[in-house]
mmCIF file of N, CA and C in Angstrom:
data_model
loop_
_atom_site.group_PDB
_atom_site.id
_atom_site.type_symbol
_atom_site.label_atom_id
_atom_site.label_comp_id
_atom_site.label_asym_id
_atom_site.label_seq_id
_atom_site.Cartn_x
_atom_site.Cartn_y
_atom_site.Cartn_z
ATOM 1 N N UNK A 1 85.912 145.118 86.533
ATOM 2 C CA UNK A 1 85.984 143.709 86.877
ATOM 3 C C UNK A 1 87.462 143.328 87.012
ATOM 4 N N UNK A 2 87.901 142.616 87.804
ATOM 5 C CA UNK A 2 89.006 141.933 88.397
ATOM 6 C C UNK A 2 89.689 141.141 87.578
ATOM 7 N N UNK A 3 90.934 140.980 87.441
ATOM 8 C CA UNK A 3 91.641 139.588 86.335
ATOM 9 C C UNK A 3 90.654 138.201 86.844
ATOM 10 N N UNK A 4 90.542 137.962 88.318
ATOM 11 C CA UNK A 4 90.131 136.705 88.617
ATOM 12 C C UNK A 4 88.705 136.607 88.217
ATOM 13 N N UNK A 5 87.926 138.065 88.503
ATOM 14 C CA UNK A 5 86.942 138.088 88.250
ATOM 15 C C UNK A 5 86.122 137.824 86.500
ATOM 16 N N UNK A 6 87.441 137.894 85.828
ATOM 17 C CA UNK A 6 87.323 137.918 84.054
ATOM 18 C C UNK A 6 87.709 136.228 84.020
ATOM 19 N N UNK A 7 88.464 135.472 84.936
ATOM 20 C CA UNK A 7 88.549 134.273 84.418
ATOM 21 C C UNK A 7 87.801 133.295 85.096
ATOM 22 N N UNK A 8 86.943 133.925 85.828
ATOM 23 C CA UNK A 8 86.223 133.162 86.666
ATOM 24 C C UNK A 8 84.827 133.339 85.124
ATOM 25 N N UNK A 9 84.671 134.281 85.422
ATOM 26 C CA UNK A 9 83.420 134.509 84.279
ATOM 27 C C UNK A 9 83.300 133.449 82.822
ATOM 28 N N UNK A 10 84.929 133.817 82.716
ATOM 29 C CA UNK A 10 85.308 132.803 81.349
ATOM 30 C C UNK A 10 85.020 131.477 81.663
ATOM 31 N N UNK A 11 85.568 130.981 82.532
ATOM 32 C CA UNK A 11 85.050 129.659 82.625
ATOM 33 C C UNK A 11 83.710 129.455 83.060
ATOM 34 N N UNK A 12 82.904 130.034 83.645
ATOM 35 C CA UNK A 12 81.660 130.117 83.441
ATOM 36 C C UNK A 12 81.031 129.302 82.305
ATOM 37 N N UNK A 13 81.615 130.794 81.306
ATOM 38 C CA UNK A 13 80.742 131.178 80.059
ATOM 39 C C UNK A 13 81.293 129.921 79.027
ATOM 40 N N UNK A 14 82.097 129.201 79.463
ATOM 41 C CA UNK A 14 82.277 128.323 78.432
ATOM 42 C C UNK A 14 81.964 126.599 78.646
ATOM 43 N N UNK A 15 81.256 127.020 80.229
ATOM 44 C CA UNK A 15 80.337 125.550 80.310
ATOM 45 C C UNK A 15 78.866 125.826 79.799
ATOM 46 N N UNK A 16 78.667 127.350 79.900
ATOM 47 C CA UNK A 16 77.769 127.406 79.395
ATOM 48 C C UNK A 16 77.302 127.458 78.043
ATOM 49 N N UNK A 17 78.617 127.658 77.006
ATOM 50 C CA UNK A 17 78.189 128.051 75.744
ATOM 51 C C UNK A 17 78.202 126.202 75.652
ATOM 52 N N UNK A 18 78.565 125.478 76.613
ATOM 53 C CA UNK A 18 78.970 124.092 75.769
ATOM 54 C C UNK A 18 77.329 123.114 76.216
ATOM 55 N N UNK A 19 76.384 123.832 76.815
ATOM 56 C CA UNK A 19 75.192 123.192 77.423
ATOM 57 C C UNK A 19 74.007 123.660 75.904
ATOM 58 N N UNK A 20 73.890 122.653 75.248
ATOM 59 C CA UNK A 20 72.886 123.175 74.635
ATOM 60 C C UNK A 20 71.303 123.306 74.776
ATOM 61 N N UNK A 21 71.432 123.375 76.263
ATOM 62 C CA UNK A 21 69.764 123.705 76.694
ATOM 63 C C UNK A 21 69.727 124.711 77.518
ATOM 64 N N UNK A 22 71.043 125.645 77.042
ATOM 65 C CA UNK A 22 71.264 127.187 77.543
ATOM 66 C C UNK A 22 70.752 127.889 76.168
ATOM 67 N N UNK A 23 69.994 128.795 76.595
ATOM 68 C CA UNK A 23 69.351 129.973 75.886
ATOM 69 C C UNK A 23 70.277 131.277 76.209
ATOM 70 N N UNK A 24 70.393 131.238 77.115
ATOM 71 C CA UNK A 24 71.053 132.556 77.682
ATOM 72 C C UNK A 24 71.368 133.037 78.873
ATOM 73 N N UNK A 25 72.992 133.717 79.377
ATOM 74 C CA UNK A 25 72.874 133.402 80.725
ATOM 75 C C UNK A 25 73.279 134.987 80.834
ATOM 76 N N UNK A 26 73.113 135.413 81.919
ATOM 77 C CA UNK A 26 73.626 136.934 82.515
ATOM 78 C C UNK A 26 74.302 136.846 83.668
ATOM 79 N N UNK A 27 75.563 137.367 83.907
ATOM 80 C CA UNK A 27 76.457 137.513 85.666
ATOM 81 C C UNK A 27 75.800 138.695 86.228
ATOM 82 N N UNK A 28 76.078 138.191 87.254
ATOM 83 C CA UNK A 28 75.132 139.962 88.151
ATOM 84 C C UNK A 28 75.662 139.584 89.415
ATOM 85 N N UNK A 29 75.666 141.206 89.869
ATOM 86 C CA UNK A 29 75.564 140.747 91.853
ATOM 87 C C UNK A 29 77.395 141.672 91.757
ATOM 88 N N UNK A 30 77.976 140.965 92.916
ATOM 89 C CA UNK A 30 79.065 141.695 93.375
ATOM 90 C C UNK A 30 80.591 141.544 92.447
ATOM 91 N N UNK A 31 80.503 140.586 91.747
ATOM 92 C CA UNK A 31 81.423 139.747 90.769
ATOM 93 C C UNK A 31 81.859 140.918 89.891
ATOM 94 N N UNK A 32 80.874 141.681 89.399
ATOM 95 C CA UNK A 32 80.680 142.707 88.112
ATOM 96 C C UNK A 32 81.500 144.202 89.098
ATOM 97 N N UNK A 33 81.300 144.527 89.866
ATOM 98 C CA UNK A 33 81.737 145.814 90.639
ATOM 99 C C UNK A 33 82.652 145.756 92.127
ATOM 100 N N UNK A 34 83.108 144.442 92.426
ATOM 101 C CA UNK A 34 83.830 144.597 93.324
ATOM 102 C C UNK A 34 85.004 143.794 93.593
ATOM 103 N N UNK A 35 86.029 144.228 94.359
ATOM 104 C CA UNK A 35 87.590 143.713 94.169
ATOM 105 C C UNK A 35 87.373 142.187 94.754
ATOM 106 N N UNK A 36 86.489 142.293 95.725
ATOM 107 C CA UNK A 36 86.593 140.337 96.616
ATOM 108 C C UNK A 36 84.292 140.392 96.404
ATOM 109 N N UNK A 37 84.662 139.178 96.396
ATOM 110 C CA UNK A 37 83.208 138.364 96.256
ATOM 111 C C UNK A 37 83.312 137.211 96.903
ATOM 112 N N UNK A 38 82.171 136.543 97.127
ATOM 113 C CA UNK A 38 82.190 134.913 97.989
ATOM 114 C C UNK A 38 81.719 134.048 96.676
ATOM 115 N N UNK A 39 80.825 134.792 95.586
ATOM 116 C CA UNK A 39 80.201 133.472 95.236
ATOM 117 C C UNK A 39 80.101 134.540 93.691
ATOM 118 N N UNK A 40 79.500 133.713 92.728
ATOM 119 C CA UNK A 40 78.886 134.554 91.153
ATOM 120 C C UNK A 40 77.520 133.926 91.395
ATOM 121 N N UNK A 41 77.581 135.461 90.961
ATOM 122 C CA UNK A 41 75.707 135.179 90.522
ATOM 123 C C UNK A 41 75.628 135.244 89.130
ATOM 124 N N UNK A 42 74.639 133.771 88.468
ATOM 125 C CA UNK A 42 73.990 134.098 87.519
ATOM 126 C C UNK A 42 73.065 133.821 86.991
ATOM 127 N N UNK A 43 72.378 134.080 86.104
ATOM 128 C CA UNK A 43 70.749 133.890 85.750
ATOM 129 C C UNK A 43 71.100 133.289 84.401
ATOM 130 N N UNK A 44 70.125 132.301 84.192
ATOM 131 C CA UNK A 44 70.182 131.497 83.170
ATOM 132 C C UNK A 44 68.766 131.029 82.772
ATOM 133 N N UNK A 45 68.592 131.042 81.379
ATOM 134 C CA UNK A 45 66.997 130.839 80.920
ATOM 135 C C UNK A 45 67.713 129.423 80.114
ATOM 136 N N UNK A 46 66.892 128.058 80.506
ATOM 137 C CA UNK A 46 67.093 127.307 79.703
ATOM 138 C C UNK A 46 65.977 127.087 78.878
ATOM 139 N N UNK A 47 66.125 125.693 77.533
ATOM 140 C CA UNK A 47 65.546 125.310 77.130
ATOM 141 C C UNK A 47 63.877 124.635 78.067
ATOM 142 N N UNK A 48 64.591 123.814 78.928
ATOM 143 C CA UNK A 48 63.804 122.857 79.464
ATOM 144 C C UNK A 48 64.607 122.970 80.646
ATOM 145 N N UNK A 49 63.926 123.560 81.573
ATOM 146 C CA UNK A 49 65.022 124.153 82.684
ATOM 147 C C UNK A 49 65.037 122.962 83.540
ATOM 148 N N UNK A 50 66.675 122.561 84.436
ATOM 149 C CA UNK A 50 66.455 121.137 85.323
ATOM 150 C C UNK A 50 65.953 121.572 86.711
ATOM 151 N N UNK A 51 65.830 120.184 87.210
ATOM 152 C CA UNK A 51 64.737 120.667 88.486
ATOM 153 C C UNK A 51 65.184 119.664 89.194
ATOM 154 N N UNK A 52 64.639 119.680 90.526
ATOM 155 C CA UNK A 52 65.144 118.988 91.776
ATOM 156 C C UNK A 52 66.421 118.373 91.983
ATOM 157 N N UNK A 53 66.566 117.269 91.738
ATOM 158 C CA UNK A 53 68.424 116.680 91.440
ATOM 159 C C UNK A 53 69.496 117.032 90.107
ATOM 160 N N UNK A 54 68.534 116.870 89.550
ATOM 161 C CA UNK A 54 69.043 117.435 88.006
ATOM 162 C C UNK A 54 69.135 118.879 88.402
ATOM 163 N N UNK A 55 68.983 119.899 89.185
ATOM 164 C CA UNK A 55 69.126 121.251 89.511
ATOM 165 C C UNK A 55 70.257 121.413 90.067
ATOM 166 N N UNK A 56 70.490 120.693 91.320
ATOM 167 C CA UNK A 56 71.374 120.312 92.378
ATOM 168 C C UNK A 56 72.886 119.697 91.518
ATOM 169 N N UNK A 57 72.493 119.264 90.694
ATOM 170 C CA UNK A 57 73.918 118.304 90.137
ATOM 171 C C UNK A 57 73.996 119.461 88.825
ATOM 172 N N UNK A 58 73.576 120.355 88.194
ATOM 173 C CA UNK A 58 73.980 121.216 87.893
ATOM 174 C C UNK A 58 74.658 122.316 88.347
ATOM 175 N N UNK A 59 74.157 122.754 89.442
ATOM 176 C CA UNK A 59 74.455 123.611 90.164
ATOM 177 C C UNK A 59 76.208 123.637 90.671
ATOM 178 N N UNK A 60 76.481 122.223 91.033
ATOM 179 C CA UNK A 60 77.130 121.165 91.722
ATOM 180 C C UNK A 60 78.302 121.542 90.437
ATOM 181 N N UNK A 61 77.980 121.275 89.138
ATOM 182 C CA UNK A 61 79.213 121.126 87.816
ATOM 183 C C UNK A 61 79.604 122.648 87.507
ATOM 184 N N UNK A 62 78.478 123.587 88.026
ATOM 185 C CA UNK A 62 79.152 124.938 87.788
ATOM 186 C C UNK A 62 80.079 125.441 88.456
ATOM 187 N N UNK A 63 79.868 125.168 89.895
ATOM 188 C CA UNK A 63 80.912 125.204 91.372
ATOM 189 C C UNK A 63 82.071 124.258 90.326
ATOM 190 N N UNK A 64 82.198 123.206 90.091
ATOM 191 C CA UNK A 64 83.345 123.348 90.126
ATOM 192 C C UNK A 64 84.266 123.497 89.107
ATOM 193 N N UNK A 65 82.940 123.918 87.992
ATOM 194 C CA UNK A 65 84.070 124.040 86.874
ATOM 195 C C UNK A 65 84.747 125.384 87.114
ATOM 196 N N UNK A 66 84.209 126.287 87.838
ATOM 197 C CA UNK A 66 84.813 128.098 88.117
ATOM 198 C C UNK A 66 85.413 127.629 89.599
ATOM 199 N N UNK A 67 85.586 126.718 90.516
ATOM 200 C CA UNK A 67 85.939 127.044 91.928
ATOM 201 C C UNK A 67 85.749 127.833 92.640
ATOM 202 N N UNK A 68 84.482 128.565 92.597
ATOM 203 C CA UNK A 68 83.689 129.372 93.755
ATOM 204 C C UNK A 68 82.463 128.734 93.164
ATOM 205 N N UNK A 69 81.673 129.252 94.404
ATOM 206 C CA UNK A 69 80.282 128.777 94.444
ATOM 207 C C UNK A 69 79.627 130.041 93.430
ATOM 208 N N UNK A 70 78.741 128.763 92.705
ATOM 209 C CA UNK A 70 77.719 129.798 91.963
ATOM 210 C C UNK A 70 76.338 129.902 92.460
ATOM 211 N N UNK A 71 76.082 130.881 92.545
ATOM 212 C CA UNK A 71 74.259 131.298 93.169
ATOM 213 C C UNK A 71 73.463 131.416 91.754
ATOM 214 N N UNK A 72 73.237 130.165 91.373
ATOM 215 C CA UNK A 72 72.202 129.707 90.075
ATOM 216 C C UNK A 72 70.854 130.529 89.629
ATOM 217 N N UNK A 73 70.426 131.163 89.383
ATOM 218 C CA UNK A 73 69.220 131.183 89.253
ATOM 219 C C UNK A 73 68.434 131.441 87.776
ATOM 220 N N UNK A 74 67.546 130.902 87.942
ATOM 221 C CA UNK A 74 66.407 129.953 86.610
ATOM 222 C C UNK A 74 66.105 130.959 86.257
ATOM 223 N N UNK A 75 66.030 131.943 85.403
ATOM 224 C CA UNK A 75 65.254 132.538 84.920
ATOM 225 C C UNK A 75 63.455 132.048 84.249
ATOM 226 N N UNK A 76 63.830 131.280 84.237
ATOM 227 C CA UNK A 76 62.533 130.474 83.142
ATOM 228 C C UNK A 76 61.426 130.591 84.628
ATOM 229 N N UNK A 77 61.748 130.534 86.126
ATOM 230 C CA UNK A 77 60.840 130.525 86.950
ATOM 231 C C UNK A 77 60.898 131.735 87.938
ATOM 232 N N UNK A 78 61.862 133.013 87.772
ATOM 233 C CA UNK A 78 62.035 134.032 88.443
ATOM 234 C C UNK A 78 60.809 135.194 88.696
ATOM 235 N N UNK A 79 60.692 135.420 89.424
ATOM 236 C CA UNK A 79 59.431 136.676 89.902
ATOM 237 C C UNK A 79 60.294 138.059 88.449
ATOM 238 N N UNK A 80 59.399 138.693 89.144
ATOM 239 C CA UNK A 80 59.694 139.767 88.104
ATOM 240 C C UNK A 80 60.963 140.545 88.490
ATOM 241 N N UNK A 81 60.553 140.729 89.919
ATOM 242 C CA UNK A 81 62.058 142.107 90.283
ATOM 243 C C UNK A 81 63.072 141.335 90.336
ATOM 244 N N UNK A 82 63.398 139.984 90.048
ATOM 245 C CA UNK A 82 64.848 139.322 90.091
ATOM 246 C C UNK A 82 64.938 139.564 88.262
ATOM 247 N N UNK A 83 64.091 139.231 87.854
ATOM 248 C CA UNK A 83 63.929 139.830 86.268
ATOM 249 C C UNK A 83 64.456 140.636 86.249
ATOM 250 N N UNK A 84 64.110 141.267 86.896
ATOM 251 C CA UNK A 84 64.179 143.380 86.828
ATOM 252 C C UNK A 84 65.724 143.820 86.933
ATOM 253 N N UNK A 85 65.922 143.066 88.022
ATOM 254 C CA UNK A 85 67.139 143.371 88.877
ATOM 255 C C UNK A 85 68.627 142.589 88.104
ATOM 256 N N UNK A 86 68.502 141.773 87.506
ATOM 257 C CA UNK A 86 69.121 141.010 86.746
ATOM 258 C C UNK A 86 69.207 141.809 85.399
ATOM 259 N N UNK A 87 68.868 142.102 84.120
ATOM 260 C CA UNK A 87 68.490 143.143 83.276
ATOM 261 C C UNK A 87 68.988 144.259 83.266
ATOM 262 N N UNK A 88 68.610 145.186 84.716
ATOM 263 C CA UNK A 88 69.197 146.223 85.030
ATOM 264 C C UNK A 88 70.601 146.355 85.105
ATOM 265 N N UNK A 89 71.151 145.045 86.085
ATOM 266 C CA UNK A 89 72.721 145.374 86.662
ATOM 267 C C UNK A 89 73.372 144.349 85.876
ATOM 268 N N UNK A 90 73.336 143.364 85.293
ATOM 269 C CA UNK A 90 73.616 142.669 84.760
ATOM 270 C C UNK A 90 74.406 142.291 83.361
ATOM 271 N N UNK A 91 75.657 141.747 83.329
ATOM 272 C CA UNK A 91 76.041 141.941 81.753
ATOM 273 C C UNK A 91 75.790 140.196 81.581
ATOM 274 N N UNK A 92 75.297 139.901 79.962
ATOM 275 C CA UNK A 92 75.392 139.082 79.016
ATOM 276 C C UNK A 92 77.035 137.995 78.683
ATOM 277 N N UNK A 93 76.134 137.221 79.601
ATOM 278 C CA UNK A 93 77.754 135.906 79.032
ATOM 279 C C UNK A 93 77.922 134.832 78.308
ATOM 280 N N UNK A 94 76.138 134.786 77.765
ATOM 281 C CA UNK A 94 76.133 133.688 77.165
ATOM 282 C C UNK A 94 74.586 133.621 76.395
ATOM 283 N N UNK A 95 74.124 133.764 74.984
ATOM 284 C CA UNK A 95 72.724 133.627 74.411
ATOM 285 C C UNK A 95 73.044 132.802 73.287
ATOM 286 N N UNK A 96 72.427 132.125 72.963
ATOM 287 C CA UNK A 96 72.174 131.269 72.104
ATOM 288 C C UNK A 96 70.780 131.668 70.816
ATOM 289 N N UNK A 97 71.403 132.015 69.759
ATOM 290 C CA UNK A 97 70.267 132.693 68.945
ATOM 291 C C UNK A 97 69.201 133.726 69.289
ATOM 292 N N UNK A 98 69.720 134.535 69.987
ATOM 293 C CA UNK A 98 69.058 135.441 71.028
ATOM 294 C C UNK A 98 70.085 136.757 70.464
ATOM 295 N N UNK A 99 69.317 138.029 70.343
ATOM 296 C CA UNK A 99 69.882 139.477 70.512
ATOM 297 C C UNK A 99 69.318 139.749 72.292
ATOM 298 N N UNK A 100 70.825 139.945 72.702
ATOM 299 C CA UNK A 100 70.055 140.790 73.743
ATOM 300 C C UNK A 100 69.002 141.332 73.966
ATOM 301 N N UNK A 101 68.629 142.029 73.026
ATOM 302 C CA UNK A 101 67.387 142.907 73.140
ATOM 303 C C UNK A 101 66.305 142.541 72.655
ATOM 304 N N UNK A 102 65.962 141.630 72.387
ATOM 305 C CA UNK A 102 65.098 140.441 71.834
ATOM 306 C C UNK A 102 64.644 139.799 73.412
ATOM 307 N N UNK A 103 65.919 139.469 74.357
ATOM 308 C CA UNK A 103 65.833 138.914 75.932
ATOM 309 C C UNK A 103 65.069 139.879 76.408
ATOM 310 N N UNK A 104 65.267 140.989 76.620
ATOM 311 C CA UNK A 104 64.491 142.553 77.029
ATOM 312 C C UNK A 104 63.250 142.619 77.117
ATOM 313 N N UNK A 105 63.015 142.411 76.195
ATOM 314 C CA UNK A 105 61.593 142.534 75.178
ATOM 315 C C UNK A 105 60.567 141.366 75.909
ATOM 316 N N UNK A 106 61.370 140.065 75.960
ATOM 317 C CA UNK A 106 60.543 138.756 75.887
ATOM 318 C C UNK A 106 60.323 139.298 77.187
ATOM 319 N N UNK A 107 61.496 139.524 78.189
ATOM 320 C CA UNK A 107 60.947 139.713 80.199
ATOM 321 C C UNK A 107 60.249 140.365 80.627
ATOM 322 N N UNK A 108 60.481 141.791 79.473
ATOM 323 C CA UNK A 108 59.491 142.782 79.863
ATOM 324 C C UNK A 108 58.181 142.503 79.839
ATOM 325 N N UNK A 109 57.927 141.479 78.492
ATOM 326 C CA UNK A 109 56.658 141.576 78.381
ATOM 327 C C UNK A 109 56.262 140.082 79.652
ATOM 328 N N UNK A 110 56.572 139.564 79.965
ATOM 329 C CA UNK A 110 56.324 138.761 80.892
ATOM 330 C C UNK A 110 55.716 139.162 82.289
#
């Protein structure tokens, strides 16, 4: 991972540790393995996950707290192989009373 790519993450991970209806979030996608990217991907399981505008105006505070676009996605409503695929390639930036492998466990069995 990249210097920009470590402080992009950081600031991420520290709107997220500051949301307390974050459970747990994972980066994935090109961010993790390559020198240039357009956007971060990350997966996030909330409490009470937001939806329609409340999605959009989240989405909206992550862009700009990191200054690239973030490609959001809900875990709480994901198919399985974004599950899968997320899990697999994916490192841990943010759980809230959660062992990793406790997260594992819960998707798998889903």
């Amino acid at each position: 991972m990249t210097d920009k790519a470590k402080n992009i993450t950081e600031s991420l991970k520290s709107v997220l540790e500051a949301d307390l209806n974050v459970e747990f979030a994972v980066s994935f996608g090109s961010i993790l393995n390559k020198e240039k990217f357009r956007d971060v991907d990350v997966a996030v399981h909330f409490i009470k996950p937001p939806e329609g505008f409340d999605l959009l105006e989240y989405m909206v505070k992550l862009d700009k707290a990191v200054g690239i676009e973030v490609d959001l996605n809900v875990l709480n409503s994901a198919g399985p192989f974004l599950r899968h695929h997320v899990f697999k390639t994916g490192e841990p930036l943010y759980h809230f009373l959660f062992e990793i492998r406790q997260i594992i466990i819960i998707f798998a069995l889903c």
